[in-house]
């Protein structure tokens, strides 16, 4: 049973860089797209981007100038960095798997981690 | 970017009732790239339906999805107490933008 777990600082100062890691356990990081999705309190979900274990990356058009994703195959992890953060980046950040079965959906999710941007 | 609109915003029902949730897209969606999720407070979303009528593994058959093009429906045939939650629709497009978008959600609460 594949499980995902987010980790990283819960508080980031404005203008600094938010960094999160998702650890995949119970299965290989190969053969899927690994995604970051965020949800501000009381609001809808926003897809940030995804990375394939072979390095193919796509970012949300509105975030692509501030977002960087990477994958660490040896540790079954993938990471997110969002630069120049503002209060608008405060949200629960989820990592999620798209199994790439031709249906473009997310079948496994981490529990999410709250990141607050504040000085 | 395709925008998804869900209605109603809140649905107040009782256990045993039938729930019908709607999701409308601003442009035609690839039916294979459409899904529904359930989210409870403090939990991540759970995949219910994809493609747009396939139940995810472990999802009870009281949940069903239908629709095509710009109009999609999630039906819960008989509400169980654990079904009171927020439901989101989601689509994936590959051109002209490559992105995934979610609807604003429909909250199913206890009448």
mmCIF file of C-alpha atoms in Angstrom:
data_model
loop_
_atom_site.group_PDB
_atom_site.id
_atom_site.type_symbol
_atom_site.label_atom_id
_atom_site.label_comp_id
_atom_site.label_asym_id
_atom_site.label_seq_id
_atom_site.Cartn_x
_atom_site.Cartn_y
_atom_site.Cartn_z
ATOM 1 C CA UNK A 1 0.000 0.000 0.000
ATOM 2 C CA UNK A 2 1.652 3.197 -1.207
ATOM 3 C CA UNK A 3 1.735 5.967 1.384
ATOM 4 C CA UNK A 4 2.900 9.565 1.079
ATOM 5 C CA UNK A 5 4.131 11.823 3.860
ATOM 6 C CA UNK A 6 4.920 15.527 3.615
ATOM 7 C CA UNK A 7 7.617 17.147 5.734
ATOM 8 C CA UNK A 8 9.097 20.608 6.098
ATOM 9 C CA UNK A 9 8.904 23.858 8.059
ATOM 10 C CA UNK A 10 5.461 24.998 9.084
ATOM 11 C CA UNK A 11 6.416 28.673 9.185
ATOM 12 C CA UNK A 12 8.161 30.663 6.448
ATOM 13 C CA UNK A 13 8.919 34.375 6.406
ATOM 14 C CA UNK A 14 7.631 36.581 3.571
ATOM 15 C CA UNK A 15 9.982 36.817 0.576
ATOM 16 C CA UNK A 16 11.783 33.615 1.620
ATOM 17 C CA UNK A 17 11.600 30.149 0.031
ATOM 18 C CA UNK A 18 9.161 27.454 1.101
ATOM 19 C CA UNK A 19 10.670 23.955 0.955
ATOM 20 C CA UNK A 20 8.773 20.693 1.367
ATOM 21 C CA UNK A 21 9.601 17.030 0.838
ATOM 22 C CA UNK A 22 7.270 14.117 0.178
ATOM 23 C CA UNK A 23 8.434 10.617 1.101
ATOM 24 C CA UNK A 24 6.857 7.712 -0.755
ATOM 25 C CA UNK A 25 6.708 4.407 1.127
ATOM 26 C CA UNK A 26 5.233 1.004 0.343
ATOM 27 C CA UNK A 27 6.037 1.257 -3.336
ATOM 28 C CA UNK A 28 8.382 2.616 -5.954
ATOM 29 C CA UNK A 29 8.572 6.198 -7.087
ATOM 30 C CA UNK A 30 8.888 4.902 -10.647
ATOM 31 C CA UNK A 31 6.138 5.011 -13.222
ATOM 32 C CA UNK A 32 3.905 7.738 -11.831
ATOM 33 C CA UNK A 33 3.599 11.494 -11.759
ATOM 34 C CA UNK A 34 4.183 12.970 -8.309
ATOM 35 C CA UNK A 35 2.225 16.096 -7.580
ATOM 36 C CA UNK A 36 1.985 19.010 -5.207
ATOM 37 C CA UNK A 37 -1.460 20.459 -4.521
ATOM 38 C CA UNK A 38 -2.335 23.141 -1.998
ATOM 39 C CA UNK A 39 -5.471 24.284 -0.234
ATOM 40 C CA UNK A 40 -5.770 27.647 1.555
ATOM 41 C CA UNK A 41 -8.025 27.487 4.592
ATOM 42 C CA UNK A 42 -11.653 27.158 3.556
ATOM 43 C CA UNK A 43 -10.806 27.349 -0.136
ATOM 44 C CA UNK A 44 -10.551 25.039 -3.093
ATOM 45 C CA UNK A 45 -7.650 22.883 -4.125
ATOM 46 C CA UNK A 46 -4.952 24.287 -6.408
ATOM 47 C CA UNK A 47 -2.600 22.096 -8.432
ATOM 48 C CA UNK A 48 0.989 23.377 -8.233
ATOM 49 C CA UNK A 49 2.833 20.949 -10.483
ATOM 50 C CA UNK A 50 4.158 17.441 -10.964
ATOM 51 C CA UNK A 51 7.352 15.551 -11.599
ATOM 52 C CA UNK A 52 8.000 12.123 -13.043
ATOM 53 C CA UNK A 53 10.741 9.959 -11.576
ATOM 54 C CA UNK A 54 12.627 10.351 -14.861
ATOM 55 C CA UNK A 55 12.587 14.124 -14.402
ATOM 56 C CA UNK A 56 9.736 15.303 -16.647
ATOM 57 C CA UNK A 57 8.189 18.333 -14.960
ATOM 58 C CA UNK A 58 5.083 20.473 -15.436
ATOM 59 C CA UNK A 59 4.118 23.507 -13.371
ATOM 60 C CA UNK A 60 0.895 25.464 -13.059
ATOM 61 C CA UNK A 61 1.241 28.373 -15.497
ATOM 62 C CA UNK A 62 0.537 30.962 -12.794
ATOM 63 C CA UNK A 63 3.230 29.595 -10.463
ATOM 64 C CA UNK A 64 5.940 28.426 -12.827
ATOM 65 C CA UNK A 65 8.166 31.449 -12.228
ATOM 66 C CA UNK A 66 8.409 30.684 -8.492
ATOM 67 C CA UNK A 67 8.210 26.883 -8.304
ATOM 68 C CA UNK A 68 10.921 24.231 -8.535
ATOM 69 C CA UNK A 69 10.415 20.498 -8.148
ATOM 70 C CA UNK A 70 12.966 17.730 -7.928
ATOM 71 C CA UNK A 71 13.065 13.982 -7.330
ATOM 72 C CA UNK A 72 15.444 11.839 -5.250
ATOM 73 C CA UNK A 73 15.045 8.310 -6.550
ATOM 74 C CA UNK A 74 17.481 6.781 -4.082
ATOM 75 C CA UNK A 75 15.356 7.920 -1.132
ATOM 76 C CA UNK A 76 11.944 7.629 -2.839
ATOM 77 C CA UNK A 77 11.324 11.327 -2.268
ATOM 78 C CA UNK A 78 10.310 14.362 -4.267
ATOM 79 C CA UNK A 79 10.488 17.990 -3.279
ATOM 80 C CA UNK A 80 8.895 21.383 -3.776
ATOM 81 C CA UNK A 81 10.356 24.856 -3.506
ATOM 82 C CA UNK A 82 8.313 28.027 -3.818
ATOM 83 C CA UNK A 83 10.340 31.225 -3.842
ATOM 84 C CA UNK A 84 9.401 34.780 -2.843
ATOM 85 C CA UNK A 85 6.459 33.641 -0.749
ATOM 86 C CA UNK A 86 3.693 35.945 0.457
ATOM 87 C CA UNK A 87 0.716 35.471 2.738
ATOM 88 C CA UNK A 88 -1.191 34.195 -0.292
ATOM 89 C CA UNK A 89 1.014 31.090 -0.220
ATOM 90 C CA UNK A 90 -0.289 30.133 3.231
ATOM 91 C CA UNK A 91 -2.070 26.805 2.758
ATOM 92 C CA UNK A 92 -2.143 23.120 3.518
ATOM 93 C CA UNK A 93 0.227 21.507 1.043
ATOM 94 C CA UNK A 94 -0.510 17.975 -0.132
ATOM 95 C CA UNK A 95 1.624 15.622 -2.151
ATOM 96 C CA UNK A 96 -0.324 13.218 -4.346
ATOM 97 C CA UNK A 97 0.190 10.497 -6.945
ATOM 98 C CA UNK A 98 -1.177 10.477 -10.482
ATOM 99 C CA UNK A 99 -0.856 6.818 -11.488
ATOM 100 C CA UNK A 100 -0.631 7.821 -15.170
ATOM 101 C CA UNK A 101 -3.302 5.355 -16.215
ATOM 102 C CA UNK A 102 -4.745 7.643 -18.856
ATOM 103 C CA UNK A 103 -7.200 9.374 -16.526
ATOM 104 C CA UNK A 104 -5.374 12.360 -15.032
ATOM 105 C CA UNK A 105 -6.434 11.984 -11.412
ATOM 106 C CA UNK A 106 -4.884 11.617 -7.956
ATOM 107 C CA UNK A 107 -5.337 8.246 -6.273
ATOM 108 C CA UNK A 108 -2.975 8.550 -3.298
ATOM 109 C CA UNK A 109 -2.527 11.592 -1.080
ATOM 110 C CA UNK A 110 -0.388 12.561 1.867
ATOM 111 C CA UNK A 111 -2.127 13.870 4.959
ATOM 112 C CA UNK A 112 -1.026 17.387 4.172
ATOM 113 C CA UNK A 113 1.141 19.889 6.006
ATOM 114 C CA UNK A 114 0.172 23.432 6.945
ATOM 115 C CA UNK A 115 2.601 26.117 5.840
ATOM 116 C CA UNK A 116 2.061 29.609 7.205
ATOM 117 C CA UNK A 117 3.813 32.608 5.688
ATOM 118 C CA UNK A 118 4.319 35.204 8.388
ATOM 119 C CA UNK A 119 7.060 37.334 9.870
ATOM 120 C CA UNK B 1 -7.738 27.413 -18.195
ATOM 121 C CA UNK B 2 -10.960 25.452 -17.799
ATOM 122 C CA UNK B 3 -12.983 26.670 -14.814
ATOM 123 C CA UNK B 4 -15.242 24.270 -12.923
ATOM 124 C CA UNK B 5 -18.411 25.422 -11.170
ATOM 125 C CA UNK B 6 -20.217 23.206 -8.682
ATOM 126 C CA UNK B 7 -23.819 23.374 -7.547
ATOM 127 C CA UNK B 8 -25.355 23.611 -5.121
ATOM 128 C CA UNK B 9 -22.820 25.111 -2.744
ATOM 129 C CA UNK B 10 -24.449 23.274 0.148
ATOM 130 C CA UNK B 11 -26.832 20.334 0.114
ATOM 131 C CA UNK B 12 -28.737 19.661 3.352
ATOM 132 C CA UNK B 13 -30.017 16.097 3.451
ATOM 133 C CA UNK B 14 -30.804 13.234 5.808
ATOM 134 C CA UNK B 15 -29.320 9.726 5.959
ATOM 135 C CA UNK B 16 -31.033 7.546 3.380
ATOM 136 C CA UNK B 17 -31.643 10.463 1.006
ATOM 137 C CA UNK B 18 -30.392 10.586 -2.554
ATOM 138 C CA UNK B 19 -27.760 13.256 -3.269
ATOM 139 C CA UNK B 20 -27.211 14.730 -6.713
ATOM 140 C CA UNK B 21 -24.189 16.994 -7.141
ATOM 141 C CA UNK B 22 -23.438 18.947 -10.298
ATOM 142 C CA UNK B 23 -20.201 20.144 -11.877
ATOM 143 C CA UNK B 24 -20.149 22.358 -14.943
ATOM 144 C CA UNK B 25 -17.040 23.197 -16.976
ATOM 145 C CA UNK B 26 -16.391 26.473 -18.820
ATOM 146 C CA UNK B 27 -15.224 24.474 -21.865
ATOM 147 C CA UNK B 28 -15.536 20.894 -23.055
ATOM 148 C CA UNK B 29 -13.581 18.496 -20.855
ATOM 149 C CA UNK B 30 -11.922 15.285 -21.987
ATOM 150 C CA UNK B 31 -14.211 12.741 -20.312
ATOM 151 C CA UNK B 32 -11.275 10.484 -19.494
ATOM 152 C CA UNK B 33 -9.719 13.320 -17.500
ATOM 153 C CA UNK B 34 -12.538 14.016 -15.047
ATOM 154 C CA UNK B 35 -12.809 12.928 -11.408
ATOM 155 C CA UNK B 36 -14.687 13.375 -8.140
ATOM 156 C CA UNK B 37 -13.232 13.472 -4.607
ATOM 157 C CA UNK B 38 -14.609 13.435 -1.086
ATOM 158 C CA UNK B 39 -12.919 15.451 1.641
ATOM 159 C CA UNK B 40 -13.638 15.416 5.353
ATOM 160 C CA UNK B 41 -12.349 18.023 7.783
ATOM 161 C CA UNK B 42 -8.660 17.651 8.527
ATOM 162 C CA UNK B 43 -8.194 14.929 5.924
ATOM 163 C CA UNK B 44 -6.849 14.830 2.370
ATOM 164 C CA UNK B 45 -9.259 14.363 -0.518
ATOM 165 C CA UNK B 46 -10.194 10.774 -1.342
ATOM 166 C CA UNK B 47 -10.655 9.718 -4.956
ATOM 167 C CA UNK B 48 -14.201 8.474 -5.555
ATOM 168 C CA UNK B 49 -14.857 8.431 -9.302
ATOM 169 C CA UNK B 50 -12.675 8.931 -12.374
ATOM 170 C CA UNK B 51 -12.937 8.810 -16.120
ATOM 171 C CA UNK B 52 -15.879 9.989 -15.349
ATOM 172 C CA UNK B 53 -17.885 6.943 -14.212
ATOM 173 C CA UNK B 54 -15.311 4.502 -12.838
ATOM 174 C CA UNK B 55 -15.367 3.927 -9.102
ATOM 175 C CA UNK B 56 -11.981 3.964 -7.401
ATOM 176 C CA UNK B 57 -10.994 0.792 -5.518
ATOM 177 C CA UNK B 58 -12.904 0.379 -2.264
ATOM 178 C CA UNK B 59 -15.582 2.961 -3.100
ATOM 179 C CA UNK B 60 -19.114 1.693 -2.354
ATOM 180 C CA UNK B 61 -21.502 1.266 -5.262
ATOM 181 C CA UNK B 62 -23.882 3.874 -3.830
ATOM 182 C CA UNK B 63 -21.499 6.405 -5.441
ATOM 183 C CA UNK B 64 -21.862 6.858 -9.192
ATOM 184 C CA UNK B 65 -20.637 9.370 -11.735
ATOM 185 C CA UNK B 66 -22.053 10.391 -15.086
ATOM 186 C CA UNK B 67 -21.889 13.119 -17.686
ATOM 187 C CA UNK B 68 -19.777 14.303 -20.563
ATOM 188 C CA UNK B 69 -18.593 17.440 -22.298
ATOM 189 C CA UNK B 70 -19.303 20.285 -19.892
ATOM 190 C CA UNK B 71 -21.827 18.748 -17.474
ATOM 191 C CA UNK B 72 -21.035 16.052 -14.939
ATOM 192 C CA UNK B 73 -22.982 14.590 -12.016
ATOM 193 C CA UNK B 74 -22.058 12.695 -8.871
ATOM 194 C CA UNK B 75 -24.913 10.715 -7.363
ATOM 195 C CA UNK B 76 -24.999 9.145 -3.915
ATOM 196 C CA UNK B 77 -27.971 6.796 -4.017
ATOM 197 C CA UNK B 78 -28.576 6.516 -0.261
ATOM 198 C CA UNK B 79 -26.620 8.708 2.099
ATOM 199 C CA UNK B 80 -24.810 6.999 4.922
ATOM 200 C CA UNK B 81 -23.678 8.962 8.012
ATOM 201 C CA UNK B 82 -20.057 8.843 6.804
ATOM 202 C CA UNK B 83 -20.972 10.501 3.482
ATOM 203 C CA UNK B 84 -21.497 13.951 4.978
ATOM 204 C CA UNK B 85 -18.467 15.806 3.632
ATOM 205 C CA UNK B 86 -17.299 18.196 0.910
ATOM 206 C CA UNK B 87 -17.157 16.893 -2.655
ATOM 207 C CA UNK B 88 -14.877 18.304 -5.351
ATOM 208 C CA UNK B 89 -14.800 17.753 -9.083
ATOM 209 C CA UNK B 90 -11.513 17.903 -10.985
ATOM 210 C CA UNK B 91 -10.433 18.001 -14.614
ATOM 211 C CA UNK B 92 -7.149 17.726 -16.461
ATOM 212 C CA UNK B 93 -6.345 19.526 -19.696
ATOM 213 C CA UNK B 94 -3.263 19.257 -21.860
ATOM 214 C CA UNK B 95 -3.770 22.128 -24.295
ATOM 215 C CA UNK B 96 -3.478 24.984 -24.724
ATOM 216 C CA UNK B 97 -2.443 24.905 -21.052
ATOM 217 C CA UNK B 98 -1.242 21.825 -19.232
ATOM 218 C CA UNK B 99 -2.989 21.943 -15.871
ATOM 219 C CA UNK B 100 -5.384 20.334 -13.445
ATOM 220 C CA UNK B 101 -8.230 22.324 -11.916
ATOM 221 C CA UNK B 102 -10.707 21.668 -9.140
ATOM 222 C CA UNK B 103 -14.190 22.982 -8.531
ATOM 223 C CA UNK B 104 -15.052 25.023 -5.413
ATOM 224 C CA UNK B 105 -16.802 22.087 -3.780
ATOM 225 C CA UNK B 106 -20.288 21.074 -2.645
ATOM 226 C CA UNK B 107 -20.809 20.538 1.060
ATOM 227 C CA UNK B 108 -23.258 17.783 1.929
ATOM 228 C CA UNK B 109 -24.436 18.402 5.461
ATOM 229 C CA UNK B 110 -27.001 17.011 7.854
ATOM 230 C CA UNK B 111 -30.478 18.454 7.545
#
